[in-house]
XYZ file of C-alpha atoms in Angstrom:
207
model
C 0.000 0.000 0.000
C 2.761 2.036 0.705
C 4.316 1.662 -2.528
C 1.398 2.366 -4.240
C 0.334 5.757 -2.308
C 4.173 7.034 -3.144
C 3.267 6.240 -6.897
C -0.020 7.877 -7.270
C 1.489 10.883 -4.942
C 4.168 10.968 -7.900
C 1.610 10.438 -10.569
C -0.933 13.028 -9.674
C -0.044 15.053 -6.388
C -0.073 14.709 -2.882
C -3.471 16.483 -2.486
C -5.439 14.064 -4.499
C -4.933 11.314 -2.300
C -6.619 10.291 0.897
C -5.218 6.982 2.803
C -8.244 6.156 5.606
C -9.003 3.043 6.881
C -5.938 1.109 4.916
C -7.730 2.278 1.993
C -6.571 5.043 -0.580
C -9.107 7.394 -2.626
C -7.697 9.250 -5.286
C -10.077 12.500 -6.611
C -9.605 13.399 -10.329
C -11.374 16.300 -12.232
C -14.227 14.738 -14.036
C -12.654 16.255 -17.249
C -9.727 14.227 -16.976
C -11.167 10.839 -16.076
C -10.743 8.983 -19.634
C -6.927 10.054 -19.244
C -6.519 9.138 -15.811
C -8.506 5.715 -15.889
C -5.810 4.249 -18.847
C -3.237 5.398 -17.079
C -4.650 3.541 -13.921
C -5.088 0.694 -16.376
C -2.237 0.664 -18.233
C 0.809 1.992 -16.108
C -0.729 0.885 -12.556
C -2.342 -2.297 -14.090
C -5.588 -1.996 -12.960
C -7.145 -4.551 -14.671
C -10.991 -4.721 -13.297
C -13.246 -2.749 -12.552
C -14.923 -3.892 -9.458
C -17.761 -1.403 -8.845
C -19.145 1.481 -9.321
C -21.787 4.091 -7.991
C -22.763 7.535 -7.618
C -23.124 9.502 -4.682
C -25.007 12.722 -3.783
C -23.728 14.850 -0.713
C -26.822 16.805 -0.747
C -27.078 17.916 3.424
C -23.344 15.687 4.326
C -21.251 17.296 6.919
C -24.304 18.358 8.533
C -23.889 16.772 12.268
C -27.192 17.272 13.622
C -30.648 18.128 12.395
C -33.297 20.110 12.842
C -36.029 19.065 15.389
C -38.508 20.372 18.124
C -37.869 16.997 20.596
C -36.345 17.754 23.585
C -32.751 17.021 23.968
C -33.779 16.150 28.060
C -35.502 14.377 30.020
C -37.240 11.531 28.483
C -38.124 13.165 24.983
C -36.081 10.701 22.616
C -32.719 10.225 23.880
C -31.768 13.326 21.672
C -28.221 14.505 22.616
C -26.992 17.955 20.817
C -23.768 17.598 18.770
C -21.402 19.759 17.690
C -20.927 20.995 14.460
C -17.721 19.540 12.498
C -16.185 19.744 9.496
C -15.883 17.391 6.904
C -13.896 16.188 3.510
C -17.024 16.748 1.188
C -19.037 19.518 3.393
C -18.563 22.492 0.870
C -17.307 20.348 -2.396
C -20.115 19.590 -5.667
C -23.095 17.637 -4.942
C -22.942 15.007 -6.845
C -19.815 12.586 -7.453
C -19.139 9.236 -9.603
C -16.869 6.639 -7.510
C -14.879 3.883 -9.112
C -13.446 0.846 -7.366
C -10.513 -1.121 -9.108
C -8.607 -3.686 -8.594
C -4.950 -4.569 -9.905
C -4.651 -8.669 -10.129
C -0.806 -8.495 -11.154
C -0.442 -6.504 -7.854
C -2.651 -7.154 -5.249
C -3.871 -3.360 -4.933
C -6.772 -1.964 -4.736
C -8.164 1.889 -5.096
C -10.799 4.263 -5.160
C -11.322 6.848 -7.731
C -13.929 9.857 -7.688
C -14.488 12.281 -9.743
C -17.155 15.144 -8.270
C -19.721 16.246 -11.082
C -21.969 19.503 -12.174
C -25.431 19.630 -9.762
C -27.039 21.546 -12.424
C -26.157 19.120 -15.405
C -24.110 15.448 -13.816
C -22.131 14.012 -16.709
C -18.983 12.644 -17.610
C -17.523 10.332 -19.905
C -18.363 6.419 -19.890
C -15.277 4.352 -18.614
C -17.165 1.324 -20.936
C -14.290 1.361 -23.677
C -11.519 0.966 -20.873
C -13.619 -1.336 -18.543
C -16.443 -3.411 -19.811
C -17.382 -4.173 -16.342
C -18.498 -0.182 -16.313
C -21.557 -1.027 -18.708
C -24.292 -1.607 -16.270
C -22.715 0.214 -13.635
C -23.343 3.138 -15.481
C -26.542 2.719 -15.859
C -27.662 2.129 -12.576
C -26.083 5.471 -11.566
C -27.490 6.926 -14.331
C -30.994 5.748 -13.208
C -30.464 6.401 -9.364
C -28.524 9.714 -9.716
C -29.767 10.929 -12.778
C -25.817 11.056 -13.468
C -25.086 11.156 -17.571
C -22.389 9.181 -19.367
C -21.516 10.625 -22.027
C -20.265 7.974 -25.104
C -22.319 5.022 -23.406
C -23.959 2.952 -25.948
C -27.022 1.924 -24.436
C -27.661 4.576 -21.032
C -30.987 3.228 -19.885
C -32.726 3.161 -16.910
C -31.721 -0.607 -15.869
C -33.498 -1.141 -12.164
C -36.684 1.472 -12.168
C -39.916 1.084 -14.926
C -39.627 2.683 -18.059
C -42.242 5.462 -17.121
C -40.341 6.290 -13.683
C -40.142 9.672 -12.446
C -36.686 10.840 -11.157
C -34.110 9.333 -9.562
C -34.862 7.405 -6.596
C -31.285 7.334 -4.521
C -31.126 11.660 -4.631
C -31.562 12.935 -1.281
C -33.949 15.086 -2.158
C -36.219 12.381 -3.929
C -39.629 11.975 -1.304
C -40.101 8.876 0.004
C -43.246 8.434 -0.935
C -42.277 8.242 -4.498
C -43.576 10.692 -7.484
C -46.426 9.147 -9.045
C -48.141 5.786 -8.417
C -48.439 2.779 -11.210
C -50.927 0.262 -11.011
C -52.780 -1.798 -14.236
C -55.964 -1.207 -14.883
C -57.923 -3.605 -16.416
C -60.285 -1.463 -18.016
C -57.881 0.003 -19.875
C -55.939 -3.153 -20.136
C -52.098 -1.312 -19.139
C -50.382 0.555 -16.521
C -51.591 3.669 -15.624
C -49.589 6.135 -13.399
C -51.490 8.659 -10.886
C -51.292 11.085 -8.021
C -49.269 9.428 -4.910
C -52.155 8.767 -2.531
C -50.616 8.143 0.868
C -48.968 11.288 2.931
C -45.057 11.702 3.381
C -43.558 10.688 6.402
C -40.836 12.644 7.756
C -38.214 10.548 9.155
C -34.762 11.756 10.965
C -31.678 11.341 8.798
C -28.703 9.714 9.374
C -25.485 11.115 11.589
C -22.149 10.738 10.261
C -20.027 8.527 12.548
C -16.449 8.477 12.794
């Protein structure tokens, strides 16, 4: 691991790589993540492509949330925390993570590459990793993240007729539309979500 933190440090700077956990993440520009990726492939010989996802940071770094409970007594067992900083607090919103693996040398990495809010794309990784086909289009279908030069970028895990992207944090719970068949008809017809939202408390980031 060593070995291979001093050659991506070399490769492409000190302040593009995180080591955490016994784990290394290395952030590209999303404009340069064709040229990086073969270079990954070909000069660190990372051969396969093991996952990928998107991620949206919408609300992360954000300690505690907003409530009216009671941080006493017997309200919830609601305890204030501080406010802290973190990696991603003030970065993009959205970002595309790759996870590779080198067979010849036993290493593995983490790649992201942080994308536009307003319009997420970058290019496909398909032509250097096959592996990246589906991939893509699950976070393409969850994120609403584009990939620009992918040959077949459909939604692979929602219906056809599905409204937005399911795994955005600011995608209601309760879902856009509803889709049931009707028989009169004889197809699916979507309508007006029936049931009321419920407002759950989100998650804490633990150390």
């Amino acid at each position: 691991m060593t070995d291979l933190k001093v050659q991506l440090v070399e490769e492409f700077g000190a302040g593009n790589i995180i080591e955490a956990f016994g784990e290394l993440t290395l952030t590209v520009d999303s404009t340069d993540i064709i040229k990086s990726c073969i270079k990954l492939r070909d000069v660190f010989f990372f051969d396969t492509l093991i996952d990928l996802c998107g991620v949206d940071y919408l609300t992360y770094g954000q300690s505690e949330w907003e409530s009216d409970a009671s941080s006493s007594g017997f309200s919830r067992g609601r305890n204030t925390q501080e406010k802290e900083e973190h990696a991603y607090a003030n970065t993009k919103r959205f970002a595309v993570v790759y996870h590779l693996l080198s067979v010849n040398k036993n290493y593995r990495l983490r790649v992201k590459a942080f994308v536009a809010e307003a319009q997420p794309m970058i290019k496909s990784v398909t032509d250097i990793w096959a592996a990246a086909d589906w991939y893509e289009r699950e976070a393409f279908d969850l994120f609403g993240i584009l990939f620009e030069n992918h040959k077949d970028l459909r939604r692979i895990l929602t219906d056809y007729g599905f409204v937005g992207h399911p795994l955005r944090k600011d995608f209601p719970l309760i879902g856009e539309v509803e889709m049931r068949y009707d028989e009169a008809l004889g197809r699916v017809v979507y309508e007006p979500v029936s049931i009321e939202p419920n407002v759950n408390v989100p998650r804490v980031i633990r150390k």
